[in-house]
JSON list of C-alpha atoms in Angstrom, two decimals:
[
{"chain": "A", "resi": 11, "resn": "MET", "atom": "CA", "xyz": [-17.81, -46.74, 35.98]},
{"chain": "A", "resi": 12, "resn": "PRO", "atom": "CA", "xyz": [-17.16, -44.24, 33.14]},
{"chain": "A", "resi": 13, "resn": "GLU", "atom": "CA", "xyz": [-19.77, -43.96, 30.39]},
{"chain": "A", "resi": 14, "resn": "HIS", "atom": "CA", "xyz": [-18.86, -45.84, 27.21]},
{"chain": "A", "resi": 15, "resn": "ARG", "atom": "CA", "xyz": [-18.70, -43.65, 24.10]},
{"chain": "A", "resi": 16, "resn": "ASP", "atom": "CA", "xyz": [-18.73, -45.08, 20.59]},
{"chain": "A", "resi": 17, "resn": "THR", "atom": "CA", "xyz": [-15.95, -42.97, 19.07]},
{"chain": "A", "resi": 18, "resn": "ASP", "atom": "CA", "xyz": [-13.76, -43.14, 15.98]},
{"chain": "A", "resi": 19, "resn": "VAL", "atom": "CA", "xyz": [-11.38, -41.02, 13.89]},
{"chain": "A", "resi": 20, "resn": "ILE", "atom": "CA", "xyz": [-12.73, -40.48, 10.37]},
{"chain": "A", "resi": 21, "resn": "PRO", "atom": "CA", "xyz": [-11.99, -38.32, 7.32]},
{"chain": "A", "resi": 22, "resn": "LEU", "atom": "CA", "xyz": [-14.34, -35.34, 6.90]},
{"chain": "A", "resi": 23, "resn": "PHE", "atom": "CA", "xyz": [-15.89, -34.06, 3.70]},
{"chain": "A", "resi": 24, "resn": "PRO", "atom": "CA", "xyz": [-17.47, -30.61, 4.29]},
{"chain": "A", "resi": 25, "resn": "LEU", "atom": "CA", "xyz": [-20.30, -29.81, 1.89]},
{"chain": "A", "resi": 26, "resn": "SER", "atom": "CA", "xyz": [-22.81, -27.04, 1.39]},
{"chain": "A", "resi": 27, "resn": "THR", "atom": "CA", "xyz": [-25.57, -29.65, 1.53]},
{"chain": "A", "resi": 28, "resn": "LEU", "atom": "CA", "xyz": [-26.93, -32.11, 4.08]},
{"chain": "A", "resi": 29, "resn": "LEU", "atom": "CA", "xyz": [-26.53, -35.88, 4.09]},
{"chain": "A", "resi": 30, "resn": "VAL", "atom": "CA", "xyz": [-28.97, -37.93, 6.17]},
{"chain": "A", "resi": 31, "resn": "PRO", "atom": "CA", "xyz": [-28.95, -41.67, 6.95]},
{"chain": "A", "resi": 32, "resn": "GLY", "atom": "CA", "xyz": [-30.36, -43.61, 4.01]},
{"chain": "A", "resi": 33, "resn": "LEU", "atom": "CA", "xyz": [-29.75, -40.89, 1.41]},
{"chain": "A", "resi": 34, "resn": "LEU", "atom": "CA", "xyz": [-27.61, -41.59, -1.67]},
{"chain": "A", "resi": 35, "resn": "LEU", "atom": "CA", "xyz": [-24.85, -39.10, -2.45]},
{"chain": "A", "resi": 36, "resn": "PRO", "atom": "CA", "xyz": [-22.76, -39.29, -5.65]},
{"chain": "A", "resi": 37, "resn": "LEU", "atom": "CA", "xyz": [-19.53, -37.27, -5.61]},
{"chain": "A", "resi": 38, "resn": "ARG", "atom": "CA", "xyz": [-16.78, -36.31, -8.02]},
{"chain": "A", "resi": 39, "resn": "LEU", "atom": "CA", "xyz": [-13.44, -35.61, -6.37]},
{"chain": "A", "resi": 40, "resn": "PHE", "atom": "CA", "xyz": [-10.96, -33.33, -8.11]},
{"chain": "A", "resi": 41, "resn": "GLU", "atom": "CA", "xyz": [-9.27, -31.13, -5.48]},
{"chain": "A", "resi": 42, "resn": "PRO", "atom": "CA", "xyz": [-5.77, -32.33, -4.49]},
{"chain": "A", "resi": 43, "resn": "ARG", "atom": "CA", "xyz": [-6.70, -32.91, -0.84]},
{"chain": "A", "resi": 44, "resn": "TYR", "atom": "CA", "xyz": [-9.71, -35.03, -1.80]},
{"chain": "A", "resi": 45, "resn": "LEU", "atom": "CA", "xyz": [-7.70, -36.92, -4.40]},
{"chain": "A", "resi": 46, "resn": "GLU", "atom": "CA", "xyz": [-5.48, -37.85, -1.45]},
{"chain": "A", "resi": 47, "resn": "LEU", "atom": "CA", "xyz": [-8.60, -38.90, 0.47]},
{"chain": "A", "resi": 48, "resn": "ALA", "atom": "CA", "xyz": [-9.70, -41.12, -2.43]},
{"chain": "A", "resi": 49, "resn": "SER", "atom": "CA", "xyz": [-6.24, -42.67, -2.67]},
{"chain": "A", "resi": 50, "resn": "ASP", "atom": "CA", "xyz": [-6.30, -43.39, 1.06]},
{"chain": "A", "resi": 51, "resn": "LEU", "atom": "CA", "xyz": [-9.76, -44.97, 0.75]},
{"chain": "A", "resi": 52, "resn": "LEU", "atom": "CA", "xyz": [-8.46, -47.26, -2.00]},
{"chain": "A", "resi": 53, "resn": "THR", "atom": "CA", "xyz": [-5.93, -48.73, 0.44]},
{"chain": "A", "resi": 54, "resn": "LEU", "atom": "CA", "xyz": [-8.77, -49.93, 2.68]},
{"chain": "A", "resi": 55, "resn": "PRO", "atom": "CA", "xyz": [-10.96, -53.01, 2.28]},
{"chain": "A", "resi": 56, "resn": "ALA", "atom": "CA", "xyz": [-14.16, -52.07, 0.41]},
{"chain": "A", "resi": 57, "resn": "ALA", "atom": "CA", "xyz": [-16.29, -52.56, 3.52]},
{"chain": "A", "resi": 58, "resn": "GLU", "atom": "CA", "xyz": [-14.20, -50.02, 5.46]},
{"chain": "A", "resi": 59, "resn": "ARG", "atom": "CA", "xyz": [-14.30, -47.17, 2.92]},
{"chain": "A", "resi": 60, "resn": "GLN", "atom": "CA", "xyz": [-16.20, -44.39, 4.62]},
{"chain": "A", "resi": 61, "resn": "PHE", "atom": "CA", "xyz": [-15.93, -40.75, 5.63]},
{"chain": "A", "resi": 62, "resn": "GLY", "atom": "CA", "xyz": [-18.02, -38.16, 7.38]},
{"chain": "A", "resi": 63, "resn": "VAL", "atom": "CA", "xyz": [-20.12, -35.61, 5.50]},
{"chain": "A", "resi": 64, "resn": "VAL", "atom": "CA", "xyz": [-20.71, -32.45, 7.51]},
{"chain": "A", "resi": 65, "resn": "ALA", "atom": "CA", "xyz": [-22.51, -29.30, 6.40]},
{"chain": "A", "resi": 66, "resn": "ILE", "atom": "CA", "xyz": [-20.83, -25.91, 6.14]},
{"chain": "A", "resi": 67, "resn": "ARG", "atom": "CA", "xyz": [-22.47, -23.08, 8.06]},
{"chain": "A", "resi": 68, "resn": "HIS", "atom": "CA", "xyz": [-21.51, -20.32, 5.64]},
{"chain": "A", "resi": 69, "resn": "GLY", "atom": "CA", "xyz": [-20.25, -20.31, 2.06]},
{"chain": "A", "resi": 70, "resn": "ARG", "atom": "CA", "xyz": [-19.23, -23.32, 0.02]},
{"chain": "A", "resi": 71, "resn": "GLU", "atom": "CA", "xyz": [-15.68, -24.10, 1.09]},
{"chain": "A", "resi": 72, "resn": "VAL", "atom": "CA", "xyz": [-13.80, -24.77, 4.33]},
{"chain": "A", "resi": 73, "resn": "GLY", "atom": "CA", "xyz": [-10.04, -25.01, 4.70]},
{"chain": "A", "resi": 74, "resn": "LEU", "atom": "CA", "xyz": [-8.12, -26.85, 7.39]},
{"chain": "A", "resi": 75, "resn": "ALA", "atom": "CA", "xyz": [-8.46, -23.87, 9.73]},
{"chain": "A", "resi": 76, "resn": "GLY", "atom": "CA", "xyz": [-12.21, -23.54, 9.16]},
{"chain": "A", "resi": 77, "resn": "GLY", "atom": "CA", "xyz": [-13.54, -25.95, 11.77]},
{"chain": "A", "resi": 78, "resn": "SER", "atom": "CA", "xyz": [-15.71, -23.26, 13.33]},
{"chain": "A", "resi": 79, "resn": "GLU", "atom": "CA", "xyz": [-17.57, -23.01, 10.02]},
{"chain": "A", "resi": 80, "resn": "LEU", "atom": "CA", "xyz": [-18.77, -26.62, 10.29]},
{"chain": "A", "resi": 81, "resn": "TYR", "atom": "CA", "xyz": [-21.88, -27.90, 12.01]},
{"chain": "A", "resi": 82, "resn": "ASP", "atom": "CA", "xyz": [-20.99, -30.36, 14.73]},
{"chain": "A", "resi": 83, "resn": "VAL", "atom": "CA", "xyz": [-23.37, -33.17, 13.69]},
{"chain": "A", "resi": 84, "resn": "GLY", "atom": "CA", "xyz": [-22.90, -34.98, 10.38]},
{"chain": "A", "resi": 85, "resn": "THR", "atom": "CA", "xyz": [-23.55, -38.33, 8.74]},
{"chain": "A", "resi": 86, "resn": "LEU", "atom": "CA", "xyz": [-21.16, -41.13, 7.90]},
{"chain": "A", "resi": 87, "resn": "ALA", "atom": "CA", "xyz": [-21.02, -41.90, 4.18]},
{"chain": "A", "resi": 88, "resn": "ALA", "atom": "CA", "xyz": [-20.31, -45.49, 3.15]},
{"chain": "A", "resi": 89, "resn": "VAL", "atom": "CA", "xyz": [-18.60, -45.79, -0.24]},
{"chain": "A", "resi": 90, "resn": "SER", "atom": "CA", "xyz": [-20.28, -48.39, -2.48]},
{"chain": "A", "resi": 91, "resn": "ASP", "atom": "CA", "xyz": [-18.30, -47.57, -5.64]},
{"chain": "A", "resi": 92, "resn": "LEU", "atom": "CA", "xyz": [-15.02, -45.74, -6.18]},
{"chain": "A", "resi": 93, "resn": "SER", "atom": "CA", "xyz": [-13.65, -45.35, -9.69]},
{"chain": "A", "resi": 94, "resn": "THR", "atom": "CA", "xyz": [-10.78, -43.41, -11.27]},
{"chain": "A", "resi": 95, "resn": "ASN", "atom": "CA", "xyz": [-11.31, -41.22, -14.33]},
{"chain": "A", "resi": 96, "resn": "PRO", "atom": "CA", "xyz": [-8.74, -40.80, -17.12]},
{"chain": "A", "resi": 97, "resn": "ASP", "atom": "CA", "xyz": [-8.01, -37.24, -15.93]},
{"chain": "A", "resi": 98, "resn": "GLY", "atom": "CA", "xyz": [-7.08, -38.48, -12.45]},
{"chain": "A", "resi": 99, "resn": "THR", "atom": "CA", "xyz": [-10.30, -37.45, -10.74]},
{"chain": "A", "resi": 100, "resn": "PHE", "atom": "CA", "xyz": [-12.50, -39.91, -8.86]},
{"chain": "A", "resi": 101, "resn": "ASN", "atom": "CA", "xyz": [-16.21, -40.77, -8.94]},
{"chain": "A", "resi": 102, "resn": "LEU", "atom": "CA", "xyz": [-17.79, -42.02, -5.75]},
{"chain": "A", "resi": 103, "resn": "GLN", "atom": "CA", "xyz": [-21.18, -43.49, -4.98]},
{"chain": "A", "resi": 104, "resn": "THR", "atom": "CA", "xyz": [-22.00, -43.20, -1.29]},
{"chain": "A", "resi": 105, "resn": "SER", "atom": "CA", "xyz": [-24.93, -43.55, 1.07]},
{"chain": "A", "resi": 106, "resn": "GLY", "atom": "CA", "xyz": [-25.55, -42.11, 4.53]},
{"chain": "A", "resi": 107, "resn": "THR", "atom": "CA", "xyz": [-25.40, -44.66, 7.33]},
{"chain": "A", "resi": 108, "resn": "ARG", "atom": "CA", "xyz": [-25.16, -43.21, 10.85]},
{"chain": "A", "resi": 109, "resn": "ARG", "atom": "CA", "xyz": [-24.90, -39.83, 12.51]},
{"chain": "A", "resi": 110, "resn": "PHE", "atom": "CA", "xyz": [-21.93, -38.53, 14.45]},
{"chain": "A", "resi": 111, "resn": "ARG", "atom": "CA", "xyz": [-20.91, -35.51, 16.50]},
{"chain": "A", "resi": 112, "resn": "ILE", "atom": "CA", "xyz": [-17.48, -33.93, 16.03]},
{"chain": "A", "resi": 113, "resn": "LEU", "atom": "CA", "xyz": [-15.45, -33.99, 19.23]},
{"chain": "A", "resi": 114, "resn": "GLU", "atom": "CA", "xyz": [-12.06, -32.81, 17.98]},
{"chain": "A", "resi": 115, "resn": "LEU", "atom": "CA", "xyz": [-10.58, -31.92, 14.60]},
{"chain": "A", "resi": 116, "resn": "ASP", "atom": "CA", "xyz": [-7.43, -33.63, 13.32]},
{"chain": "A", "resi": 117, "resn": "LEU", "atom": "CA", "xyz": [-5.29, -31.51, 10.97]},
{"chain": "A", "resi": 118, "resn": "SER", "atom": "CA", "xyz": [-2.53, -34.06, 10.37]},
{"chain": "A", "resi": 119, "resn": "LYS", "atom": "CA", "xyz": [-3.47, -34.69, 6.72]},
{"chain": "A", "resi": 120, "resn": "ALA", "atom": "CA", "xyz": [-4.21, -32.49, 3.71]},
{"chain": "A", "resi": 121, "resn": "TYR", "atom": "CA", "xyz": [-7.93, -33.15, 4.25]},
{"chain": "A", "resi": 122, "resn": "LEU", "atom": "CA", "xyz": [-9.79, -32.70, 7.51]},
{"chain": "A", "resi": 123, "resn": "GLN", "atom": "CA", "xyz": [-10.20, -35.58, 9.91]},
{"chain": "A", "resi": 124, "resn": "ALA", "atom": "CA", "xyz": [-12.00, -35.65, 13.23]},
{"chain": "A", "resi": 125, "resn": "ARG", "atom": "CA", "xyz": [-12.48, -37.73, 16.31]},
{"chain": "A", "resi": 126, "resn": "VAL", "atom": "CA", "xyz": [-16.22, -38.27, 16.40]},
{"chain": "A", "resi": 127, "resn": "GLU", "atom": "CA", "xyz": [-18.84, -39.77, 18.67]},
{"chain": "A", "resi": 128, "resn": "TYR", "atom": "CA", "xyz": [-21.51, -41.84, 16.94]},
{"chain": "A", "resi": 129, "resn": "LEU", "atom": "CA", "xyz": [-25.05, -40.93, 17.93]},
{"chain": "A", "resi": 130, "resn": "PRO", "atom": "CA", "xyz": [-27.59, -43.61, 18.83]},
{"chain": "A", "resi": 131, "resn": "GLU", "atom": "CA", "xyz": [-30.96, -43.81, 17.08]},
{"chain": "A", "resi": 132, "resn": "ILE", "atom": "CA", "xyz": [-33.62, -43.47, 19.78]},
{"chain": "A", "resi": 133, "resn": "ALA", "atom": "CA", "xyz": [-37.31, -43.69, 18.94]},
{"chain": "A", "resi": 134, "resn": "GLY", "atom": "CA", "xyz": [-38.68, -41.55, 21.77]},
{"chain": "A", "resi": 135, "resn": "GLU", "atom": "CA", "xyz": [-42.26, -41.64, 23.02]},
{"chain": "A", "resi": 136, "resn": "GLY", "atom": "CA", "xyz": [-45.11, -41.38, 20.55]},
{"chain": "A", "resi": 137, "resn": "ALA", "atom": "CA", "xyz": [-43.04, -41.73, 17.39]},
{"chain": "A", "resi": 138, "resn": "ALA", "atom": "CA", "xyz": [-45.69, -43.79, 15.59]},
{"chain": "A", "resi": 139, "resn": "GLY", "atom": "CA", "xyz": [-48.41, -41.20, 16.22]},
{"chain": "A", "resi": 140, "resn": "TRP", "atom": "CA", "xyz": [-46.27, -38.31, 15.07]},
{"chain": "A", "resi": 141, "resn": "ALA", "atom": "CA", "xyz": [-45.26, -40.32, 12.00]},
{"chain": "A", "resi": 142, "resn": "GLN", "atom": "CA", "xyz": [-48.93, -40.53, 10.94]},
{"chain": "A", "resi": 143, "resn": "LEU", "atom": "CA", "xyz": [-49.30, -36.75, 11.17]},
{"chain": "A", "resi": 144, "resn": "VAL", "atom": "CA", "xyz": [-46.06, -36.09, 9.33]},
{"chain": "A", "resi": 145, "resn": "ALA", "atom": "CA", "xyz": [-46.89, -38.64, 6.60]},
{"chain": "A", "resi": 146, "resn": "ALA", "atom": "CA", "xyz": [-50.24, -36.93, 5.94]},
{"chain": "A", "resi": 147, "resn": "ASP", "atom": "CA", "xyz": [-48.66, -33.46, 5.70]},
{"chain": "A", "resi": 148, "resn": "PHE", "atom": "CA", "xyz": [-45.76, -34.76, 3.65]},
{"chain": "A", "resi": 149, "resn": "GLU", "atom": "CA", "xyz": [-48.17, -36.27, 1.14]},
{"chain": "A", "resi": 150, "resn": "SER", "atom": "CA", "xyz": [-49.59, -32.79, 0.50]},
{"chain": "A", "resi": 151, "resn": "TYR", "atom": "CA", "xyz": [-46.10, -31.29, 0.41]},
{"chain": "A", "resi": 152, "resn": "ARG", "atom": "CA", "xyz": [-44.83, -34.02, -1.91]},
{"chain": "A", "resi": 153, "resn": "SER", "atom": "CA", "xyz": [-47.72, -33.46, -4.30]},
{"chain": "A", "resi": 154, "resn": "VAL", "atom": "CA", "xyz": [-47.11, -29.70, -4.52]},
{"chain": "A", "resi": 155, "resn": "MET", "atom": "CA", "xyz": [-43.34, -30.08, -4.92]},
{"chain": "A", "resi": 156, "resn": "GLY", "atom": "CA", "xyz": [-43.59, -32.96, -7.40]},
{"chain": "A", "resi": 157, "resn": "LEU", "atom": "CA", "xyz": [-41.45, -35.30, -5.29]},
{"chain": "A", "resi": 158, "resn": "ALA", "atom": "CA", "xyz": [-41.45, -38.96, -6.31]},
{"chain": "A", "resi": 159, "resn": "VAL", "atom": "CA", "xyz": [-41.29, -40.37, -2.79]},
{"chain": "A", "resi": 160, "resn": "ASN", "atom": "CA", "xyz": [-43.61, -43.08, -1.49]},
{"chain": "A", "resi": 161, "resn": "THR", "atom": "CA", "xyz": [-43.85, -42.96, 2.31]},
{"chain": "A", "resi": 162, "resn": "THR", "atom": "CA", "xyz": [-46.44, -45.74, 2.63]},
{"chain": "A", "resi": 163, "resn": "ASP", "atom": "CA", "xyz": [-45.57, -48.04, 5.57]},
{"chain": "A", "resi": 164, "resn": "MET", "atom": "CA", "xyz": [-42.29, -46.17, 6.06]},
{"chain": "A", "resi": 165, "resn": "PRO", "atom": "CA", "xyz": [-40.90, -46.63, 9.60]},
{"chain": "A", "resi": 166, "resn": "PRO", "atom": "CA", "xyz": [-40.97, -43.43, 11.73]},
{"chain": "A", "resi": 167, "resn": "GLU", "atom": "CA", "xyz": [-37.17, -43.13, 11.83]},
{"chain": "A", "resi": 168, "resn": "VAL", "atom": "CA", "xyz": [-36.85, -43.43, 8.04]},
{"chain": "A", "resi": 169, "resn": "LEU", "atom": "CA", "xyz": [-39.73, -41.00, 7.49]},
{"chain": "A", "resi": 170, "resn": "SER", "atom": "CA", "xyz": [-38.10, -38.43, 9.77]},
{"chain": "A", "resi": 171, "resn": "TYR", "atom": "CA", "xyz": [-34.93, -38.48, 7.67]},
{"chain": "A", "resi": 172, "resn": "VAL", "atom": "CA", "xyz": [-36.77, -38.47, 4.33]},
{"chain": "A", "resi": 173, "resn": "VAL", "atom": "CA", "xyz": [-38.60, -35.30, 5.33]},
{"chain": "A", "resi": 174, "resn": "THR", "atom": "CA", "xyz": [-35.37, -33.76, 6.65]},
{"chain": "A", "resi": 175, "resn": "ALA", "atom": "CA", "xyz": [-33.76, -34.32, 3.24]},
{"chain": "A", "resi": 176, "resn": "ALA", "atom": "CA", "xyz": [-36.80, -33.26, 1.20]},
{"chain": "A", "resi": 177, "resn": "LEU", "atom": "CA", "xyz": [-37.68, -29.99, 2.93]},
{"chain": "A", "resi": 178, "resn": "VAL", "atom": "CA", "xyz": [-36.99, -26.89, 0.87]},
{"chain": "A", "resi": 179, "resn": "ALA", "atom": "CA", "xyz": [-35.68, -24.97, 3.86]},
{"chain": "A", "resi": 180, "resn": "PRO", "atom": "CA", "xyz": [-32.38, -23.31, 4.81]},
{"chain": "A", "resi": 181, "resn": "ILE", "atom": "CA", "xyz": [-29.68, -25.79, 5.67]},
{"chain": "A", "resi": 182, "resn": "GLY", "atom": "CA", "xyz": [-29.54, -24.51, 9.25]},
{"chain": "A", "resi": 183, "resn": "GLU", "atom": "CA", "xyz": [-33.20, -25.46, 9.80]},
{"chain": "A", "resi": 184, "resn": "ARG", "atom": "CA", "xyz": [-32.69, -28.93, 8.37]},
{"chain": "A", "resi": 185, "resn": "GLN", "atom": "CA", "xyz": [-29.52, -29.31, 10.44]},
{"chain": "A", "resi": 186, "resn": "ILE", "atom": "CA", "xyz": [-31.66, -28.90, 13.56]},
{"chain": "A", "resi": 187, "resn": "LEU", "atom": "CA", "xyz": [-33.76, -31.86, 12.44]},
{"chain": "A", "resi": 188, "resn": "LEU", "atom": "CA", "xyz": [-30.67, -33.96, 11.69]},
{"chain": "A", "resi": 189, "resn": "SER", "atom": "CA", "xyz": [-29.29, -33.18, 15.16]},
{"chain": "A", "resi": 190, "resn": "ALA", "atom": "CA", "xyz": [-32.51, -34.03, 17.02]},
{"chain": "A", "resi": 191, "resn": "PRO", "atom": "CA", "xyz": [-31.89, -36.40, 19.94]},
{"chain": "A", "resi": 192, "resn": "ASP", "atom": "CA", "xyz": [-34.60, -38.89, 18.93]},
{"chain": "A", "resi": 193, "resn": "THR", "atom": "CA", "xyz": [-37.09, -39.73, 16.19]},
{"chain": "A", "resi": 194, "resn": "THR", "atom": "CA", "xyz": [-40.07, -38.24, 18.01]},
{"chain": "A", "resi": 195, "resn": "THR", "atom": "CA", "xyz": [-38.36, -34.88, 18.38]},
{"chain": "A", "resi": 196, "resn": "ARG", "atom": "CA", "xyz": [-37.34, -34.93, 14.72]},
{"chain": "A", "resi": 197, "resn": "LEU", "atom": "CA", "xyz": [-40.90, -35.75, 13.66]},
{"chain": "A", "resi": 198, "resn": "THR", "atom": "CA", "xyz": [-42.41, -32.96, 15.77]},
{"chain": "A", "resi": 199, "resn": "LEU", "atom": "CA", "xyz": [-39.97, -30.49, 14.23]},
{"chain": "A", "resi": 200, "resn": "ALA", "atom": "CA", "xyz": [-40.72, -31.88, 10.76]},
{"chain": "A", "resi": 201, "resn": "HIS", "atom": "CA", "xyz": [-44.46, -31.55, 11.38]},
{"chain": "A", "resi": 202, "resn": "ARG", "atom": "CA", "xyz": [-44.04, -27.90, 12.32]},
{"chain": "A", "resi": 203, "resn": "ALA", "atom": "CA", "xyz": [-41.79, -27.21, 9.32]},
{"chain": "A", "resi": 204, "resn": "LEU", "atom": "CA", "xyz": [-44.18, -28.89, 6.87]},
{"chain": "A", "resi": 205, "resn": "ARG", "atom": "CA", "xyz": [-47.15, -26.93, 8.23]},
{"chain": "A", "resi": 206, "resn": "GLN", "atom": "CA", "xyz": [-45.21, -23.68, 7.82]},
{"chain": "A", "resi": 207, "resn": "GLU", "atom": "CA", "xyz": [-44.13, -24.55, 4.28]},
{"chain": "A", "resi": 208, "resn": "LEU", "atom": "CA", "xyz": [-47.66, -25.58, 3.26]},
{"chain": "A", "resi": 209, "resn": "ALA", "atom": "CA", "xyz": [-49.11, -22.37, 4.74]},
{"chain": "A", "resi": 210, "resn": "ILE", "atom": "CA", "xyz": [-46.63, -20.29, 2.72]},
{"chain": "A", "resi": 211, "resn": "MET", "atom": "CA", "xyz": [-47.49, -22.22, -0.43]},
{"chain": "A", "resi": 212, "resn": "ARG", "atom": "CA", "xyz": [-51.21, -21.56, 0.09]},
{"chain": "A", "resi": 213, "resn": "VAL", "atom": "CA", "xyz": [-50.61, -17.83, 0.57]},
{"chain": "A", "resi": 214, "resn": "LEU", "atom": "CA", "xyz": [-48.42, -17.56, -2.52]},
{"chain": "A", "resi": 215, "resn": "ALA", "atom": "CA", "xyz": [-50.93, -19.51, -4.60]},
{"chain": "A", "resi": 216, "resn": "SER", "atom": "CA", "xyz": [-53.69, -17.06, -3.63]},
{"chain": "A", "resi": 217, "resn": "VAL", "atom": "CA", "xyz": [-51.75, -13.87, -4.48]},
{"chain": "A", "resi": 218, "resn": "PRO", "atom": "CA", "xyz": [-51.96, -12.72, -8.14]},
{"chain": "A", "resi": 219, "resn": "ALA", "atom": "CA", "xyz": [-48.59, -12.38, -9.81]},
{"chain": "A", "resi": 220, "resn": "VAL", "atom": "CA", "xyz": [-49.29, -8.71, -10.55]},
{"chain": "A", "resi": 221, "resn": "ASP", "atom": "CA", "xyz": [-49.63, -8.02, -6.81]},
{"chain": "A", "resi": 222, "resn": "LEU", "atom": "CA", "xyz": [-46.29, -9.74, -6.13]},
{"chain": "A", "resi": 223, "resn": "ALA", "atom": "CA", "xyz": [-44.68, -7.58, -8.80]},
{"chain": "A", "resi": 224, "resn": "ARG", "atom": "CA", "xyz": [-46.02, -4.40, -7.18]},
{"chain": "A", "resi": 225, "resn": "SER", "atom": "CA", "xyz": [-44.98, -5.37, -3.65]},
{"chain": "A", "resi": 226, "resn": "PRO", "atom": "CA", "xyz": [-41.73, -3.95, -2.25]},
{"chain": "A", "resi": 227, "resn": "VAL", "atom": "CA", "xyz": [-38.97, -6.51, -1.92]},
{"chain": "A", "resi": 228, "resn": "SER", "atom": "CA", "xyz": [-37.44, -6.97, 1.52]},
{"chain": "A", "resi": 229, "resn": "ALA", "atom": "CA", "xyz": [-34.09, -8.56, 2.22]},
{"chain": "A", "resi": 230, "resn": "ASN", "atom": "CA", "xyz": [-35.34, -9.73, 5.63]}
]
């Protein structure tokens, strides 16, 4: 019997940032292709207004022919509010709901669409234990970065996505966390990333500014 795959065709919204499940994402649409997207969303019942947010590998913009510049795993954004401005632009309030993997791009409209496969949320073995380690490290990280996030009693899955969103790391590194096959894997990667970030912070805090000024700058 063939394996069942939870697939769908959805609009895509490429961005130079990452959306994770549970994260809020306000948007202002003004480009003609995304004005068309907003108009199409308005024809749907409110509960069905959604599109996929996927990160761009390089640069800030992707045209219809730029599918290779997109990461293959993104997050579905549910639209909670969609309003029209006097100048014809749109304001959207969205939140990330579930992850997907792009299977095939659809270029039939002015904006990108794709056939996608929704990814299941799997806990993995030892998620609760890893969550305790990550929560402790994230508390130190949060304090240094001034983040107003309370992770007390946060479920491991939610914690894994909060850290993915909060890390000050290149988008490619955070994309690896988003794409992790289960919560345990994401937490182990988050634990490693937090330890690396905290170690860098400690080194920088111990180096006098005058020494940094005298050090040669490397592009690597």
